[in-house]
Each structure stands twice: as structure tokens, then as C-alpha cells.
Short mmCIF file of C-alpha atoms in Angstrom, two decimals:
data_model
loop_
_atom_site.label_atom_id
_atom_site.label_comp_id
_atom_site.label_asym_id
_atom_site.label_seq_id
_atom_site.Cartn_x
_atom_site.Cartn_y
_atom_site.Cartn_z
CA MET A 1 -26.17 6.45 -17.23
CA THR A 2 -23.94 9.26 -16.01
CA LEU A 3 -22.57 8.47 -12.55
CA ASN A 4 -22.86 11.27 -9.97
CA ILE A 5 -19.83 11.07 -7.68
CA ALA A 6 -19.16 12.95 -4.46
CA TRP A 7 -15.41 13.26 -3.92
CA ILE A 8 -13.38 13.68 -0.72
CA GLY A 9 -9.85 15.11 -0.80
CA CYS A 10 -8.47 17.76 -3.15
CA GLY A 11 -4.73 17.37 -2.66
CA ILE A 12 -2.12 17.21 -5.39
CA HIS A 13 -2.57 13.50 -6.09
CA ALA A 14 -6.34 13.81 -6.43
CA THR A 15 -6.36 16.95 -8.57
CA GLN A 16 -3.43 16.03 -10.82
CA MET A 17 -3.70 12.24 -11.15
CA LEU A 18 -7.10 10.84 -10.22
CA LEU A 19 -9.78 13.42 -10.97
CA PRO A 20 -8.46 14.44 -14.42
CA GLN A 21 -8.68 10.79 -15.48
CA LEU A 22 -11.97 10.14 -13.69
CA VAL A 23 -13.83 12.93 -15.50
CA ARG A 24 -12.82 11.51 -18.88
CA HIS A 25 -15.37 8.77 -18.16
CA ASP A 26 -19.16 9.03 -17.99
CA VAL A 27 -19.21 10.68 -14.59
CA ARG A 28 -20.23 13.99 -13.06
CA LEU A 29 -18.54 15.42 -9.98
CA ALA A 30 -21.56 16.37 -7.92
CA ALA A 31 -19.66 17.66 -4.87
CA LEU A 32 -16.16 18.11 -3.50
CA CYS A 33 -15.09 17.92 0.15
CA GLU A 34 -11.79 19.31 1.50
CA ILE A 35 -10.83 20.93 4.79
CA ASP A 36 -8.35 23.32 3.15
CA PRO A 37 -10.48 26.15 1.71
CA THR A 38 -7.87 27.21 -0.84
CA ARG A 39 -7.52 23.69 -2.24
CA LEU A 40 -11.29 23.29 -2.25
CA GLU A 41 -11.86 26.50 -4.20
CA GLU A 42 -9.12 25.70 -6.71
CA ALA A 43 -10.46 22.18 -7.30
CA GLY A 44 -13.99 23.51 -7.72
CA ARG A 45 -12.78 25.92 -10.38
CA GLN A 46 -10.60 23.26 -12.07
CA PHE A 47 -13.41 20.72 -12.40
CA GLY A 48 -16.42 23.03 -12.58
CA VAL A 49 -18.01 21.80 -9.36
CA GLN A 50 -20.51 24.09 -7.62
CA ARG A 51 -21.14 22.19 -4.40
CA LEU A 52 -18.04 22.61 -2.22
CA VAL A 53 -18.18 21.44 1.40
CA THR A 54 -15.74 21.00 4.27
CA ASN A 55 -17.28 18.09 6.21
CA LEU A 56 -18.41 14.57 5.49
CA ASP A 57 -22.03 14.93 6.59
CA ASP A 58 -22.63 17.77 4.14
CA LEU A 59 -21.02 15.76 1.35
CA LEU A 60 -23.12 12.66 2.02
CA SER A 61 -26.30 14.76 2.12
CA THR A 62 -25.71 15.96 -1.45
CA PRO A 63 -28.88 15.15 -3.41
CA GLY A 64 -28.68 12.53 -6.13
CA ILE A 65 -25.19 11.13 -5.55
CA ASP A 66 -24.56 7.58 -6.77
CA ALA A 67 -21.12 6.89 -5.30
CA VAL A 68 -18.33 8.33 -3.18
CA GLY A 69 -14.66 8.59 -4.14
CA MET A 70 -11.78 9.66 -1.94
CA ALA A 71 -8.05 10.19 -1.75
CA VAL A 72 -7.18 11.19 1.80
CA GLY A 73 -5.22 9.53 4.61
CA PRO A 74 -5.45 5.91 5.79
CA ASP A 75 -7.44 6.74 8.93
CA GLN A 76 -9.86 8.90 6.93
CA HIS A 77 -10.27 6.15 4.35
CA LEU A 78 -11.45 3.82 7.10
CA ALA A 79 -13.83 6.28 8.75
CA PHE A 80 -15.20 7.88 5.59
CA GLY A 81 -15.47 4.58 3.73
CA LYS A 82 -17.56 3.05 6.52
CA ALA A 83 -19.79 6.13 6.66
CA ALA A 84 -20.43 6.11 2.90
CA LEU A 85 -21.16 2.39 2.85
CA ALA A 86 -23.56 2.84 5.79
CA ARG A 87 -25.49 5.27 3.56
CA GLY A 88 -25.76 2.55 0.91
CA LEU A 89 -23.23 4.15 -1.44
CA PRO A 90 -20.53 2.26 -3.34
CA VAL A 91 -17.03 3.58 -2.75
CA PHE A 92 -13.73 4.08 -4.52
CA MET A 93 -10.69 5.01 -2.45
CA GLU A 94 -6.99 5.31 -3.04
CA LYS A 95 -4.81 2.76 -1.34
CA PRO A 96 -4.24 1.99 1.47
CA PRO A 97 -7.77 1.27 2.72
CA SER A 98 -6.63 1.82 6.29
CA ALA A 99 -3.49 2.12 8.38
CA THR A 100 -3.93 -1.50 9.51
CA ALA A 101 -5.09 -4.87 8.24
CA ALA A 102 -7.76 -4.83 10.96
CA GLY A 103 -9.14 -1.62 9.49
CA ALA A 104 -9.19 -3.15 6.03
CA ARG A 105 -11.17 -6.08 7.43
CA GLU A 106 -13.64 -3.60 8.97
CA LEU A 107 -14.19 -2.08 5.55
CA LEU A 108 -14.67 -5.53 4.02
CA GLU A 109 -17.36 -6.29 6.61
CA ALA A 110 -18.99 -2.90 6.02
CA SER A 111 -19.04 -3.55 2.28
CA LYS A 112 -20.65 -6.96 2.81
CA ASN A 113 -23.25 -5.55 5.21
CA ALA A 114 -24.15 -2.73 2.84
CA ARG A 115 -24.08 -5.05 -0.19
CA LYS A 116 -22.15 -2.34 -1.97
CA PRO A 117 -18.66 -2.62 -3.50
CA LEU A 118 -15.54 -0.83 -2.33
CA PHE A 119 -12.83 -0.47 -4.96
CA LEU A 120 -9.17 0.37 -4.35
CA GLY A 121 -6.58 2.31 -6.32
CA PHE A 122 -4.16 -0.53 -7.06
CA MET A 123 -3.29 1.03 -10.40
CA LYS A 124 -0.01 -0.91 -10.75
CA ARG A 125 -2.10 -3.69 -12.29
CA TYR A 126 -3.01 -1.19 -15.03
CA SER A 127 0.38 0.45 -15.61
CA ILE A 128 0.96 -0.32 -19.26
CA GLY A 129 3.98 -2.64 -18.96
CA ASN A 130 2.37 -4.60 -16.13
CA LYS A 131 -0.95 -4.78 -17.98
CA LEU A 132 0.73 -6.18 -21.10
CA ALA A 133 2.63 -8.70 -18.99
CA GLY A 134 -0.55 -9.80 -17.24
CA ASN A 135 -2.31 -10.27 -20.56
CA ILE A 136 0.59 -12.33 -21.95
CA ILE A 137 0.65 -14.55 -18.87
CA ARG A 138 -3.10 -15.13 -18.90
CA SER A 139 -3.13 -15.81 -22.66
CA GLY A 140 -1.66 -19.29 -22.04
CA ARG A 141 1.37 -18.55 -24.26
CA PHE A 142 3.75 -17.96 -21.35
CA GLY A 143 3.26 -21.10 -19.32
CA GLU A 144 3.10 -21.24 -15.55
CA VAL A 145 5.03 -18.51 -13.78
CA MET A 146 7.97 -20.00 -11.87
CA GLY A 147 9.58 -16.86 -10.49
CA ILE A 148 9.27 -13.11 -10.10
CA GLN A 149 11.87 -10.54 -9.15
CA GLY A 150 11.26 -6.85 -8.62
CA ARG A 151 12.62 -3.52 -7.50
CA TYR A 152 10.50 -0.61 -6.29
CA MET A 153 12.25 2.37 -4.74
CA THR A 154 11.55 5.85 -3.48
CA ALA A 155 13.54 8.67 -1.91
CA PRO A 156 13.80 9.62 1.78
CA GLY A 157 11.81 12.82 1.26
CA TYR A 158 9.00 11.64 3.55
CA PHE A 159 11.25 11.74 6.55
CA ALA A 160 11.88 15.37 7.39
CA GLY A 161 12.14 15.45 11.16
CA ASP A 162 11.54 12.16 12.93
CA VAL A 163 11.95 9.05 10.80
CA ASP A 164 8.69 7.14 10.34
CA TYR A 165 8.57 4.53 7.60
CA SER A 166 4.76 4.18 7.73
CA GLY A 167 4.25 6.37 4.67
CA PHE A 168 6.74 4.30 2.70
CA PHE A 169 5.04 1.04 3.58
CA LEU A 170 1.43 2.22 3.30
CA HIS A 171 1.69 4.32 0.15
CA HIS A 172 4.45 2.53 -1.79
CA CYS A 173 5.10 -1.03 -0.65
CA VAL A 174 1.41 -1.94 -0.45
CA HIS A 175 1.19 -1.77 -4.26
CA TYR A 176 3.55 -4.68 -4.70
CA PHE A 177 1.93 -6.80 -2.01
CA ASP A 178 -1.07 -6.74 -4.33
CA LEU A 179 0.80 -6.90 -7.63
CA VAL A 180 2.94 -10.01 -7.10
CA SER A 181 -0.01 -12.42 -6.79
CA TRP A 182 -1.85 -10.74 -9.67
CA LEU A 183 1.12 -11.37 -11.96
CA VAL A 184 2.10 -14.81 -10.67
CA GLY A 185 -1.54 -15.95 -10.59
CA SER A 186 -1.17 -17.61 -7.21
CA PRO A 187 -1.60 -16.66 -3.53
CA VAL A 188 1.43 -15.93 -1.38
CA THR A 189 1.96 -18.62 1.26
CA ALA A 190 4.97 -17.18 3.11
CA VAL A 191 7.11 -14.06 3.28
CA ASN A 192 10.59 -13.56 4.70
CA ALA A 193 12.06 -10.08 5.03
CA ARG A 194 15.34 -8.49 6.07
CA LYS A 195 16.59 -4.93 6.14
CA THR A 196 19.57 -2.64 6.31
CA GLU A 197 19.68 1.10 7.02
CA GLY A 198 22.19 3.48 5.50
CA GLY A 199 21.35 6.38 7.79
CA LYS A 200 18.32 8.28 8.98
CA GLY A 201 15.38 7.60 6.68
CA ARG A 202 17.43 5.42 4.34
CA LEU A 203 16.03 1.93 4.44
CA LEU A 204 16.61 -1.03 2.12
CA ILE A 205 14.55 -4.20 2.48
CA HIS A 206 14.66 -7.53 0.66
CA ILE A 207 11.58 -9.76 0.72
CA ASP A 208 11.31 -13.38 -0.36
CA PHE A 209 7.91 -14.77 -1.36
CA ASP A 210 6.66 -18.34 -1.55
CA PHE A 211 3.59 -18.94 -3.69
CA GLU A 212 0.95 -21.65 -3.59
CA ASN A 213 1.91 -22.81 -7.11
CA ALA A 214 5.56 -23.30 -5.94
CA ALA A 215 6.79 -20.15 -7.70
CA LEU A 216 9.49 -18.15 -5.93
CA GLY A 217 9.72 -14.38 -5.67
CA SER A 218 12.07 -11.71 -4.41
CA LEU A 219 11.59 -7.99 -4.11
CA ALA A 220 13.90 -5.12 -3.18
CA MET A 221 12.27 -1.96 -1.88
CA GLY A 222 13.71 1.05 -0.17
CA THR A 223 13.90 4.77 0.49
CA MET A 224 17.38 5.41 -0.83
CA GLN A 225 17.01 6.22 -4.54
CA SER A 226 16.21 9.45 -6.35
CA ARG A 227 12.66 9.84 -7.63
CA GLY A 228 14.19 11.65 -10.59
CA ALA A 229 15.46 8.34 -12.02
CA PRO A 230 13.46 5.18 -12.87
CA VAL A 231 12.84 3.18 -9.70
CA GLU A 232 10.82 0.16 -10.86
CA ARG A 233 11.79 -3.07 -12.56
CA LEU A 234 10.11 -6.47 -12.79
CA GLU A 235 11.27 -9.78 -14.24
CA ILE A 236 8.80 -12.67 -14.52
CA MET A 237 10.11 -16.12 -15.44
CA SER A 238 8.61 -19.24 -16.97
CA ASP A 239 10.16 -22.25 -18.72
CA HIS A 240 12.47 -20.79 -21.41
CA GLN A 241 10.59 -17.49 -21.28
CA ARG A 242 10.75 -14.28 -19.28
CA ILE A 243 9.14 -10.85 -19.33
CA GLU A 244 11.10 -7.78 -18.28
CA ILE A 245 9.38 -4.49 -17.42
CA ASP A 246 11.33 -1.31 -16.80
CA ASN A 247 9.95 1.98 -15.53
CA VAL A 248 6.38 0.54 -15.84
CA ILE A 249 6.36 1.26 -19.59
CA ASP A 250 9.17 -0.59 -21.40
CA ILE A 251 8.47 -4.29 -21.82
CA ALA A 252 10.42 -7.15 -23.46
CA TRP A 253 9.13 -10.71 -23.84
CA HIS A 254 12.06 -13.10 -24.24
CA ARG A 255 11.16 -16.54 -25.54
CA ASN A 256 13.38 -19.33 -26.90
CA PRO A 257 15.32 -18.02 -29.90
CA PRO A 258 17.96 -20.10 -31.68
CA PHE A 259 21.60 -18.99 -31.88
CA LYS A 260 21.96 -16.85 -34.99
CA ILE A 261 25.60 -15.86 -35.42
CA VAL A 262 26.72 -19.03 -37.22
CA GLU A 263 23.49 -19.46 -39.19
CA PRO A 264 23.84 -17.99 -42.72
CA GLU A 265 20.11 -17.57 -43.19
CA ALA A 266 19.37 -16.31 -39.70
CA THR A 267 16.41 -13.99 -39.43
CA LEU A 268 13.94 -12.73 -36.84
CA ASP A 269 11.10 -15.13 -36.15
CA GLU A 270 7.94 -13.69 -34.62
CA THR A 271 7.17 -17.02 -32.94
CA VAL A 272 10.37 -17.35 -30.86
CA ASP A 273 12.39 -14.13 -30.90
CA THR A 274 12.09 -11.36 -28.36
CA LEU A 275 9.18 -8.95 -28.67
CA SER A 276 9.49 -5.50 -27.18
CA TRP A 277 7.31 -2.40 -26.93
CA ARG A 278 7.44 1.10 -25.56
CA PRO A 279 4.84 3.88 -25.76
CA ASN A 280 5.15 6.68 -28.28
CA PHE A 281 5.42 9.85 -26.22
CA THR A 282 5.84 12.02 -29.32
CA ALA A 283 2.23 11.36 -30.30
CA ALA A 284 -0.29 13.93 -29.07
CA ALA A 285 -2.55 11.25 -27.64
CA ASN A 286 -4.21 11.66 -24.26
CA GLU A 287 -2.96 8.35 -22.93
CA ASP A 288 -2.06 7.42 -19.36
CA PRO A 289 0.75 4.84 -19.18
CA LYS A 290 0.71 4.90 -15.37
CA GLY A 291 -2.71 3.22 -15.46
CA TYR A 292 -5.08 5.58 -13.65
CA HIS A 293 -7.39 6.03 -16.64
CA ALA A 294 -7.65 2.30 -17.34
CA MET A 295 -8.17 1.50 -13.66
CA LEU A 296 -10.89 4.12 -13.27
CA ALA A 297 -12.67 2.78 -16.37
CA ASP A 298 -13.13 -0.50 -14.50
CA VAL A 299 -13.96 1.30 -11.25
CA VAL A 300 -16.73 3.31 -12.91
CA LYS A 301 -18.24 0.10 -14.29
CA GLY A 302 -18.21 -1.41 -10.82
CA LEU A 303 -19.69 1.68 -9.17
CA LYS A 304 -22.53 1.49 -11.70
CA GLY A 305 -23.23 -2.09 -10.60
CA GLU A 306 -21.72 -3.73 -13.67
CA GLU A 307 -19.29 -6.65 -13.68
CA SER A 308 -15.78 -5.29 -13.24
CA PRO A 309 -12.25 -6.62 -12.68
CA ALA A 310 -11.31 -3.54 -10.65
CA PRO A 311 -9.41 -4.46 -7.45
CA GLY A 312 -11.61 -4.32 -4.37
CA ILE A 313 -11.45 -4.39 -0.61
CA MET A 314 -10.78 -8.15 -0.47
CA GLU A 315 -7.54 -7.55 -2.38
CA GLY A 316 -6.87 -4.71 0.03
CA VAL A 317 -7.21 -7.00 3.04
CA VAL A 318 -4.77 -9.50 1.50
CA ALA A 319 -2.21 -6.80 0.66
CA MET A 320 -2.43 -5.23 4.11
CA GLU A 321 -2.03 -8.58 5.86
CA ARG A 322 1.10 -9.31 3.82
CA LEU A 323 2.40 -5.82 4.54
CA GLU A 324 1.91 -6.22 8.28
CA ALA A 325 3.62 -9.60 8.28
CA VAL A 326 6.70 -8.01 6.70
CA ARG A 327 6.68 -5.00 9.03
CA LYS A 328 6.46 -7.33 12.02
CA GLN A 329 9.48 -9.28 10.81
CA LEU A 330 11.44 -6.08 10.19
CA GLY A 331 10.35 -4.35 13.39
CA VAL A 332 9.38 -1.13 11.58
#
């Protein structure tokens, strides 16, 4: 069954990242909604959509729609998500679900009342290095995760004019408040955060995590690195094993190899030596290492009413509550 989706928001992220991957699946864009007429017209032409509207009521009155998708601002996610659920329509929205944890809880309640799912764009679970790591961990070959360390940076470009770190926390940090538990396989029980600032808009924070399974975690995030260089790294540790992920695509699984230099017959053993992988960008394959295509495959299943592992509003509530706890500690 082809899914008829009404979509809200035709900005750069939607038209260059989300919608091109969404339409590769068994979906039809039945309508687009955007307040900027130029963006709306360009998106209609790009995706071949005839019904172009500038307000929510007109979008929701589109005949025959099966679901609503959106990539707008946090306040709009809350208002538009509740309105779509009230019409009995399942929803996909980019993260964050709201500007606050309270708003995320409102959406959770609305989803329960409507008996319709709300899925969130936590695509870091699907970024290829993270996805491989998650599969290794859940295969049983890695053992229980004992520790996780990460780095996730951005540049201070958000902060022209008055410094406001909300965009950094809501659009960047929130990813990792979801990702750490997904990789460790255990809820977070405590967070402790500290910060330093190197000037206007240049923030560096370090966060320590405690997990229910006794694992320990630490994460460095900030607004003081160039987006032109890789800004993500993860290291996940178990007993005599670790997985390292760089730039969301390069992954190495270190196990328990013997010393080889003094061994005359030393070789590489597929059962204990390090395995590594990186994608082949010279191949003309329409792949998406960042994870949007894979995430939306699961989202489409869920919007059709099928079983799906796509992250939903409950995961959004958890991530937002962790985020707010850290912001309260930091006073930002």
C-alpha cells in the first residue's frame, strides 16, 4: 500500500536530506505546507507535488492522507503534532519534538489518546558506523558494555547576534541523549555536567553518565569546532573489546589479539584480530551513510501500522528530560 503523506516544512534540511530519502520508499507526497511561497513552489517542483498550501488546516483537510510528516521548529512540532494526532493521523517529525520535556510529554499523551504513533528523527541510531556497532553489541559477541566515550561538536555559526545555546542543545545535543542508551543497552540513572566558555558563542561541555547496568559514560560536546572537519567520535568498551567509530562511517572492532612481533608464524585471525570497515564512496550507489534512508524505511513501516523499531515519542521524552537535566546543571 502506497502511503499518502502530507508534509510540513520545506527548508533546506527537509528538501535536501529528508524528502529525497523519503520518496525512495513506497510513499506519495500528497501535499506540502510552507509559509515561504518561494520555498513552497520550489519544493513542489522538485518533488512533483500539486497541492501546495500555507497553513495547517488546509494541509490536514487534504483528501486521502494517511500520515503527516514535518521538519519545522520545536514549538511548531508540538502544536502541529498535536493537531495531526487529534485528526487521527500518525506522525513523523524531526527532532526535537518540542522545546521542552513538558512539551514532549504532551505529545506522548496525545499519541496515546489518539492511539496513533509519533516517530522521531533520531537518525544517529541509523548512521552506518553506529548501526554496525549496535548490531555487533546486540549479537552477543561483544559482551556487556562497560563504558562509552564520545565527542560531538559543531561550530558557533548559530550565534550571530545574541548568544543563545538553545539551538545547539535542541538540534545537536539531543541526538546523543538518545544514542548513549541505545548503544549501551541500559537506561541512564544520573548525569553530571560542567562547562567552559572560550568567548561569545564558544561553549565546551563535558557530561558524565551513570547507567543502570553500572556502565560509565563521558561525552564532550561544544560549539567551538569547524563543521568542515569531522566532529564525531565514539568509543564503546567491553571486557577485552572495544568499538571505535569516527565521522559516523569508519568503524573498527578491536578484540583480543595476541602479540605478533616475536611469533614466527604470526598471521591475522578473523576470530580475534581487529575488524574494520569504511564505505566505498567511489561506487555509484545511492546509499545514505548518515542514516536518513534507513531510518525512514522503519518510519514508513510504522506509519503504515506495521511493527517497527523506529524511535518514537517515548524515546523523545527520555532524551528531552536528560537534556533539561544537563541544561539545568550548566545554567544555559
